[in-house]
Amino acid sequence: MNSKRNFLIILFLFSQDIFAENLFLNSPEPKNRLAVALQGQEQESLEAKKEVVTGILQAEKTIGKSVSLFATLPYTRLNESGEKKREHLNQQQIGLKLFFYLYDFGIIGGSNYSFATGKERLEIGSDKFGNIEFYGGLFYRSGAWAIFSVARWNSQLTPHLRERGGEQFEKTWYFDFWLSYTYHSIESILEVTRKVQYDPQLENLYSTIVAPGFLVHLEVMTFGVSAPITISRSYVPDGTLAHPETTFQRNDFDRSILLKAFKYF
């Protein structure tokens, strides 16, 4: 069976209010955050094995109560069977979050852009294409329960803002669902994301990830653990069903473990 283990530890610096938080998905609520992340990944397919370690710096600053700006700075080291170890800056990201309350609901919106600061030759991000993403959805809270659903549209992009000279941008839809129940200082969560990727050079690729987890809210910090699992996909990890190869789909995995510790300020 193909396998991947993903260990992610994030440290944030604090604010007083503790809201329902995310582990696998990105939190839609604007918050003042500083973060340091370490992510390790492993995936096996046929005779090949791939290990990825990424260090991430993240900062988020609110503008009022409903808007925040954030930046993410990842650095990746990759080791794959039969290849030399390589490392490089991954795609740096900046973004905007919007969150407005309407009666008992929250209106979620935002956008982010990932710069072409990777290196395709090393299979770490891209140095040819950036990525732009827009998203929107709804948030609802009732007592100890909280839920949100978000649709995200992501597309490759160049400085020309359009496809030129035979370029065809890779486009992806994400449909995210998150459910939370809090009992005293323990918060149980379930996160689900459905990915639908259109690649002009290949057939459409689909995958579904389910990530159960929980958080422990302490006085000085909050700790969480999540276990994302890919429960379905339209392709095998080393290629497509029609064209199996000993390669890996970008950002794909079978199962993982995420650990987080964070604060707000």
mmCIF file of C-alpha atoms in Angstrom:
data_model
loop_
_atom_site.group_PDB
_atom_site.id
_atom_site.type_symbol
_atom_site.label_atom_id
_atom_site.label_comp_id
_atom_site.label_asym_id
_atom_site.label_seq_id
_atom_site.Cartn_x
_atom_site.Cartn_y
_atom_site.Cartn_z
ATOM 1 C CA MET A 1 0.000 0.000 0.000
ATOM 2 C CA ASN A 2 1.269 3.449 -0.853
ATOM 3 C CA SER A 3 1.995 5.542 2.238
ATOM 4 C CA LYS A 4 2.934 9.031 3.283
ATOM 5 C CA ARG A 5 3.516 10.493 6.693
ATOM 6 C CA ASN A 6 3.231 14.183 7.127
ATOM 7 C CA PHE A 7 4.304 15.795 10.404
ATOM 8 C CA LEU A 8 3.479 19.470 10.821
ATOM 9 C CA ILE A 9 4.305 21.498 13.927
ATOM 10 C CA ILE A 10 3.276 25.146 14.032
ATOM 11 C CA LEU A 11 3.981 27.728 16.742
ATOM 12 C CA PHE A 12 1.902 30.914 16.967
ATOM 13 C CA LEU A 13 2.204 33.927 19.358
ATOM 14 C CA PHE A 14 -1.236 34.882 21.392
ATOM 15 C CA SER A 15 -4.536 36.791 21.751
ATOM 16 C CA GLN A 16 -7.219 36.320 24.392
ATOM 17 C CA ASP A 17 -10.093 35.035 22.288
ATOM 18 C CA ILE A 18 -10.124 31.342 21.434
ATOM 19 C CA PHE A 19 -12.212 30.574 18.380
ATOM 20 C CA ALA A 20 -12.795 27.314 16.596
ATOM 21 C CA GLU A 21 -9.519 26.589 14.802
ATOM 22 C CA ASN A 22 -8.400 24.601 11.789
ATOM 23 C CA LEU A 23 -5.706 21.971 11.466
ATOM 24 C CA PHE A 24 -5.596 20.628 7.909
ATOM 25 C CA LEU A 25 -7.435 23.515 6.229
ATOM 26 C CA ASN A 26 -6.570 27.201 6.463
ATOM 27 C CA SER A 27 -8.572 29.088 9.101
ATOM 28 C CA PRO A 28 -10.935 31.611 7.442
ATOM 29 C CA GLU A 29 -11.159 33.885 10.510
ATOM 30 C CA PRO A 30 -8.829 36.924 10.463
ATOM 31 C CA LYS A 31 -6.408 36.817 13.404
ATOM 32 C CA ASN A 32 -3.097 38.343 14.439
ATOM 33 C CA ARG A 33 -0.715 35.402 14.051
ATOM 34 C CA LEU A 34 2.997 34.694 13.852
ATOM 35 C CA ALA A 35 3.891 31.127 12.903
ATOM 36 C CA VAL A 36 6.831 28.787 12.451
ATOM 37 C CA ALA A 37 6.094 25.458 10.779
ATOM 38 C CA LEU A 38 7.994 22.238 10.110
ATOM 39 C CA GLN A 39 6.425 19.761 7.723
ATOM 40 C CA GLY A 40 7.775 16.304 6.876
ATOM 41 C CA GLN A 41 6.272 14.108 4.171
ATOM 42 C CA GLU A 42 6.875 10.585 2.932
ATOM 43 C CA GLN A 43 5.267 8.765 0.026
ATOM 44 C CA GLU A 44 5.933 5.363 -1.551
ATOM 45 C CA SER A 45 4.791 4.159 -4.955
ATOM 46 C CA LEU A 46 5.932 0.964 -6.682
ATOM 47 C CA GLU A 47 9.748 1.026 -6.348
ATOM 48 C CA ALA A 48 9.925 4.772 -5.732
ATOM 49 C CA LYS A 49 10.001 6.677 -2.459
ATOM 50 C CA LYS A 50 9.723 10.409 -1.905
ATOM 51 C CA GLU A 51 10.515 12.388 1.238
ATOM 52 C CA VAL A 52 9.817 16.101 1.586
ATOM 53 C CA VAL A 53 10.684 18.391 4.493
ATOM 54 C CA THR A 54 9.380 21.972 4.455
ATOM 55 C CA GLY A 55 10.036 24.764 6.922
ATOM 56 C CA ILE A 56 7.435 27.545 6.934
ATOM 57 C CA LEU A 57 7.351 31.060 8.366
ATOM 58 C CA GLN A 58 3.914 32.668 8.520
ATOM 59 C CA ALA A 59 2.585 36.043 9.660
ATOM 60 C CA GLU A 60 -0.955 37.429 9.715
ATOM 61 C CA LYS A 61 -2.120 40.923 10.719
ATOM 62 C CA THR A 62 -5.716 42.052 11.127
ATOM 63 C CA ILE A 63 -7.091 45.319 9.749
ATOM 64 C CA GLY A 64 -10.084 45.960 11.963
ATOM 65 C CA LYS A 65 -12.190 42.957 12.968
ATOM 66 C CA SER A 66 -13.147 41.626 9.550
ATOM 67 C CA VAL A 67 -10.012 41.802 7.394
ATOM 68 C CA SER A 68 -6.482 40.461 7.631
ATOM 69 C CA LEU A 69 -3.363 40.244 5.485
ATOM 70 C CA PHE A 70 -1.031 37.253 5.669
ATOM 71 C CA ALA A 71 2.227 35.972 4.206
ATOM 72 C CA THR A 72 3.686 32.459 4.070
ATOM 73 C CA LEU A 73 7.371 31.697 3.393
ATOM 74 C CA PRO A 74 8.136 27.984 2.799
ATOM 75 C CA TYR A 75 11.537 26.363 2.192
ATOM 76 C CA THR A 76 11.583 22.762 0.945
ATOM 77 C CA ARG A 77 14.094 19.902 0.927
ATOM 78 C CA LEU A 78 13.245 16.898 -1.280
ATOM 79 C CA ASN A 79 14.709 13.391 -1.459
ATOM 80 C CA GLU A 80 13.442 10.936 -4.093
ATOM 81 C CA SER A 81 14.616 7.432 -5.010
ATOM 82 C CA GLY A 82 17.334 7.483 -7.660
ATOM 83 C CA GLU A 83 17.700 11.279 -7.503
ATOM 84 C CA LYS A 84 20.054 13.649 -5.730
ATOM 85 C CA LYS A 85 18.757 15.488 -2.688
ATOM 86 C CA ARG A 86 17.650 18.984 -3.595
ATOM 87 C CA GLU A 87 16.367 22.010 -1.737
ATOM 88 C CA HIS A 88 15.014 25.407 -2.666
ATOM 89 C CA LEU A 89 12.590 28.128 -1.700
ATOM 90 C CA ASN A 90 9.050 26.983 -2.407
ATOM 91 C CA GLN A 91 6.330 29.328 -3.632
ATOM 92 C CA GLN A 92 6.005 32.309 -1.287
ATOM 93 C CA GLN A 93 2.431 33.413 -0.654
ATOM 94 C CA ILE A 94 0.575 36.583 0.308
ATOM 95 C CA GLY A 95 -3.157 36.794 0.886
ATOM 96 C CA LEU A 96 -6.232 38.625 2.105
ATOM 97 C CA LYS A 97 -8.974 37.246 4.381
ATOM 98 C CA LEU A 98 -12.498 38.677 4.738
ATOM 99 C CA PHE A 99 -14.990 37.614 7.408
ATOM 100 C CA PHE A 100 -18.306 39.403 8.055
ATOM 101 C CA TYR A 101 -21.097 38.375 10.428
ATOM 102 C CA LEU A 102 -24.688 38.318 9.175
ATOM 103 C CA TYR A 103 -27.007 37.348 12.045
ATOM 104 C CA ASP A 104 -25.834 33.857 13.125
ATOM 105 C CA PHE A 105 -23.777 33.326 9.972
ATOM 106 C CA GLY A 106 -20.322 34.425 8.918
ATOM 107 C CA ILE A 107 -19.624 35.378 5.302
ATOM 108 C CA ILE A 108 -16.189 34.057 4.286
ATOM 109 C CA GLY A 109 -14.134 35.454 1.426
ATOM 110 C CA GLY A 110 -10.594 36.107 0.359
ATOM 111 C CA SER A 111 -7.774 35.615 -2.088
ATOM 112 C CA ASN A 112 -4.096 34.698 -2.135
ATOM 113 C CA TYR A 113 -1.235 34.677 -4.604
ATOM 114 C CA SER A 114 1.717 32.271 -4.657
ATOM 115 C CA PHE A 115 4.794 33.714 -6.368
ATOM 116 C CA ALA A 116 6.892 31.751 -8.873
ATOM 117 C CA THR A 117 9.777 31.398 -6.410
ATOM 118 C CA GLY A 118 10.114 27.619 -6.683
ATOM 119 C CA LYS A 119 12.229 25.601 -9.095
ATOM 120 C CA GLU A 120 10.470 23.222 -11.510
ATOM 121 C CA ARG A 121 13.773 21.549 -12.441
ATOM 122 C CA LEU A 122 14.050 20.454 -8.798
ATOM 123 C CA GLU A 123 10.324 19.587 -8.593
ATOM 124 C CA ILE A 124 9.888 22.162 -5.828
ATOM 125 C CA GLY A 125 7.113 24.574 -6.727
ATOM 126 C CA SER A 126 7.415 26.529 -9.977
ATOM 127 C CA ASP A 127 9.671 29.249 -11.349
ATOM 128 C CA LYS A 128 7.455 29.748 -14.411
ATOM 129 C CA PHE A 129 3.946 30.012 -12.982
ATOM 130 C CA GLY A 130 2.525 31.700 -9.935
ATOM 131 C CA ASN A 131 -0.867 30.677 -8.556
ATOM 132 C CA ILE A 132 -3.842 32.873 -7.757
ATOM 133 C CA GLU A 133 -6.751 31.699 -5.627
ATOM 134 C CA PHE A 134 -10.178 33.116 -4.786
ATOM 135 C CA TYR A 135 -12.586 31.618 -2.282
ATOM 136 C CA GLY A 136 -15.933 32.194 -0.609
ATOM 137 C CA GLY A 137 -18.261 30.402 1.768
ATOM 138 C CA LEU A 138 -20.385 30.432 4.922
ATOM 139 C CA PHE A 139 -19.614 29.942 8.614
ATOM 140 C CA TYR A 140 -22.190 29.069 11.313
ATOM 141 C CA ARG A 141 -21.878 28.681 15.081
ATOM 142 C CA SER A 142 -24.478 27.416 17.562
ATOM 143 C CA GLY A 143 -23.318 26.854 21.130
ATOM 144 C CA ALA A 144 -20.541 24.271 21.155
ATOM 145 C CA TRP A 145 -21.003 23.480 17.449
ATOM 146 C CA ALA A 146 -19.396 25.324 14.546
ATOM 147 C CA ILE A 147 -19.370 24.591 10.823
ATOM 148 C CA PHE A 148 -18.157 26.159 7.607
ATOM 149 C CA SER A 149 -18.092 25.319 3.922
ATOM 150 C CA VAL A 150 -15.859 27.012 1.351
ATOM 151 C CA ALA A 151 -15.326 26.755 -2.409
ATOM 152 C CA ARG A 152 -11.847 27.697 -3.697
ATOM 153 C CA TRP A 153 -10.775 28.314 -7.295
ATOM 154 C CA ASN A 154 -7.039 28.179 -8.034
ATOM 155 C CA SER A 155 -5.252 28.877 -11.315
ATOM 156 C CA GLN A 156 -1.690 29.136 -12.522
ATOM 157 C CA LEU A 157 -0.755 32.669 -13.580
ATOM 158 C CA THR A 158 2.110 34.553 -15.238
ATOM 159 C CA PRO A 159 2.941 38.293 -15.164
ATOM 160 C CA HIS A 160 1.084 38.569 -18.490
ATOM 161 C CA LEU A 161 -2.143 37.563 -16.655
ATOM 162 C CA ARG A 162 -3.248 35.406 -19.578
ATOM 163 C CA GLU A 163 -2.157 32.352 -21.539
ATOM 164 C CA ARG A 164 0.354 33.189 -24.278
ATOM 165 C CA GLY A 165 2.337 31.253 -26.877
ATOM 166 C CA GLY A 166 0.620 27.924 -26.318
ATOM 167 C CA GLU A 167 0.555 28.234 -22.515
ATOM 168 C CA GLN A 168 -2.328 26.507 -20.786
ATOM 169 C CA PHE A 169 -2.845 27.201 -17.110
ATOM 170 C CA GLU A 170 -3.575 24.359 -14.713
ATOM 171 C CA LYS A 171 -6.842 25.111 -12.892
ATOM 172 C CA THR A 172 -8.186 23.494 -9.711
ATOM 173 C CA TRP A 173 -11.403 23.627 -7.690
ATOM 174 C CA TYR A 174 -11.383 22.813 -3.960
ATOM 175 C CA PHE A 175 -14.552 22.204 -1.966
ATOM 176 C CA ASP A 176 -13.866 22.352 1.787
ATOM 177 C CA PHE A 177 -16.056 21.343 4.723
ATOM 178 C CA TRP A 178 -15.229 21.756 8.422
ATOM 179 C CA LEU A 179 -17.169 20.719 11.551
ATOM 180 C CA SER A 180 -16.210 21.469 15.165
ATOM 181 C CA TYR A 181 -17.576 20.542 18.594
ATOM 182 C CA THR A 182 -16.063 22.060 21.751
ATOM 183 C CA TYR A 183 -16.402 20.530 25.230
ATOM 184 C CA HIS A 184 -14.640 22.508 27.960
ATOM 185 C CA SER A 185 -11.047 22.859 26.679
ATOM 186 C CA ILE A 186 -11.273 20.031 24.100
ATOM 187 C CA GLU A 187 -12.320 20.777 20.533
ATOM 188 C CA SER A 188 -13.038 17.878 18.153
ATOM 189 C CA ILE A 189 -12.934 18.685 14.458
ATOM 190 C CA LEU A 190 -13.577 17.014 11.112
ATOM 191 C CA GLU A 191 -12.195 18.526 7.920
ATOM 192 C CA VAL A 192 -12.971 17.333 4.386
ATOM 193 C CA THR A 193 -11.707 18.650 1.058
ATOM 194 C CA ARG A 194 -12.583 17.569 -2.482
ATOM 195 C CA LYS A 195 -10.041 18.490 -5.156
ATOM 196 C CA VAL A 196 -10.930 18.672 -8.859
ATOM 197 C CA GLN A 197 -7.909 19.520 -11.022
ATOM 198 C CA TYR A 198 -8.059 20.306 -14.731
ATOM 199 C CA ASP A 199 -4.741 19.810 -16.488
ATOM 200 C CA PRO A 200 -4.789 20.611 -20.236
ATOM 201 C CA GLN A 201 -2.092 17.981 -20.827
ATOM 202 C CA LEU A 202 -3.804 15.199 -18.852
ATOM 203 C CA GLU A 203 -7.213 13.925 -17.864
ATOM 204 C CA ASN A 204 -9.012 15.633 -14.991
ATOM 205 C CA LEU A 205 -7.734 14.505 -11.581
ATOM 206 C CA TYR A 206 -9.968 14.071 -8.539
ATOM 207 C CA SER A 207 -9.196 13.323 -4.905
ATOM 208 C CA THR A 208 -10.997 13.478 -1.549
ATOM 209 C CA ILE A 209 -9.253 13.981 1.794
ATOM 210 C CA VAL A 210 -10.825 13.448 5.227
ATOM 211 C CA ALA A 211 -8.992 14.816 8.276
ATOM 212 C CA PRO A 212 -10.350 14.026 11.773
ATOM 213 C CA GLY A 213 -8.575 15.742 14.642
ATOM 214 C CA PHE A 214 -8.817 17.531 17.956
ATOM 215 C CA LEU A 215 -7.426 20.562 19.784
ATOM 216 C CA VAL A 216 -6.642 21.149 23.455
ATOM 217 C CA HIS A 217 -7.034 24.799 24.501
ATOM 218 C CA LEU A 218 -4.762 25.604 27.438
ATOM 219 C CA GLU A 219 -4.212 28.932 29.159
ATOM 220 C CA VAL A 220 -0.979 29.761 27.398
ATOM 221 C CA MET A 221 -1.123 27.672 24.212
ATOM 222 C CA THR A 222 -3.362 25.477 22.093
ATOM 223 C CA PHE A 223 -2.225 22.080 20.828
ATOM 224 C CA GLY A 224 -3.802 20.018 18.060
ATOM 225 C CA VAL A 225 -3.392 16.791 16.126
ATOM 226 C CA SER A 226 -5.033 15.719 12.871
ATOM 227 C CA ALA A 227 -4.843 12.597 10.694
ATOM 228 C CA PRO A 228 -5.659 13.468 7.057
ATOM 229 C CA ILE A 229 -6.401 10.449 4.856
ATOM 230 C CA THR A 230 -6.946 10.355 1.092
ATOM 231 C CA ILE A 231 -10.070 8.193 0.820
ATOM 232 C CA SER A 232 -10.552 8.363 -2.965
ATOM 233 C CA ARG A 233 -8.757 9.514 -6.109
ATOM 234 C CA SER A 234 -9.198 9.159 -9.855
ATOM 235 C CA TYR A 235 -5.550 8.193 -10.346
ATOM 236 C CA VAL A 236 -2.808 6.145 -8.755
ATOM 237 C CA PRO A 237 -0.058 8.146 -6.982
ATOM 238 C CA ASP A 238 2.574 7.172 -9.560
ATOM 239 C CA GLY A 239 0.573 8.406 -12.569
ATOM 240 C CA THR A 240 -2.940 8.064 -13.945
ATOM 241 C CA LEU A 241 -4.846 4.812 -14.295
ATOM 242 C CA ALA A 242 -4.391 5.026 -18.058
ATOM 243 C CA HIS A 243 -0.722 6.041 -17.921
ATOM 244 C CA PRO A 244 0.980 4.655 -14.781
ATOM 245 C CA GLU A 245 4.495 5.994 -14.265
ATOM 246 C CA THR A 246 6.978 5.992 -11.404
ATOM 247 C CA THR A 247 6.349 9.652 -10.649
ATOM 248 C CA PHE A 248 4.278 11.455 -8.032
ATOM 249 C CA GLN A 249 1.368 13.818 -8.406
ATOM 250 C CA ARG A 250 2.186 17.195 -6.867
ATOM 251 C CA ASN A 251 0.992 17.595 -3.254
ATOM 252 C CA ASP A 252 -0.544 14.096 -3.239
ATOM 253 C CA PHE A 253 -0.499 11.738 -0.245
ATOM 254 C CA ASP A 254 -2.224 8.659 1.153
ATOM 255 C CA ARG A 255 -2.266 9.456 4.856
ATOM 256 C CA SER A 256 -0.574 11.894 7.172
ATOM 257 C CA ILE A 257 -0.311 13.226 10.712
ATOM 258 C CA LEU A 258 -0.347 16.934 11.531
ATOM 259 C CA LEU A 259 0.668 18.333 14.908
ATOM 260 C CA LYS A 260 0.139 21.988 15.795
ATOM 261 C CA ALA A 261 0.832 24.283 18.712
ATOM 262 C CA PHE A 262 -0.240 27.907 18.374
ATOM 263 C CA LYS A 263 -1.095 31.239 19.925
ATOM 264 C CA TYR A 264 -2.489 34.575 18.851
ATOM 265 C CA PHE A 265 -1.298 38.067 19.781
#
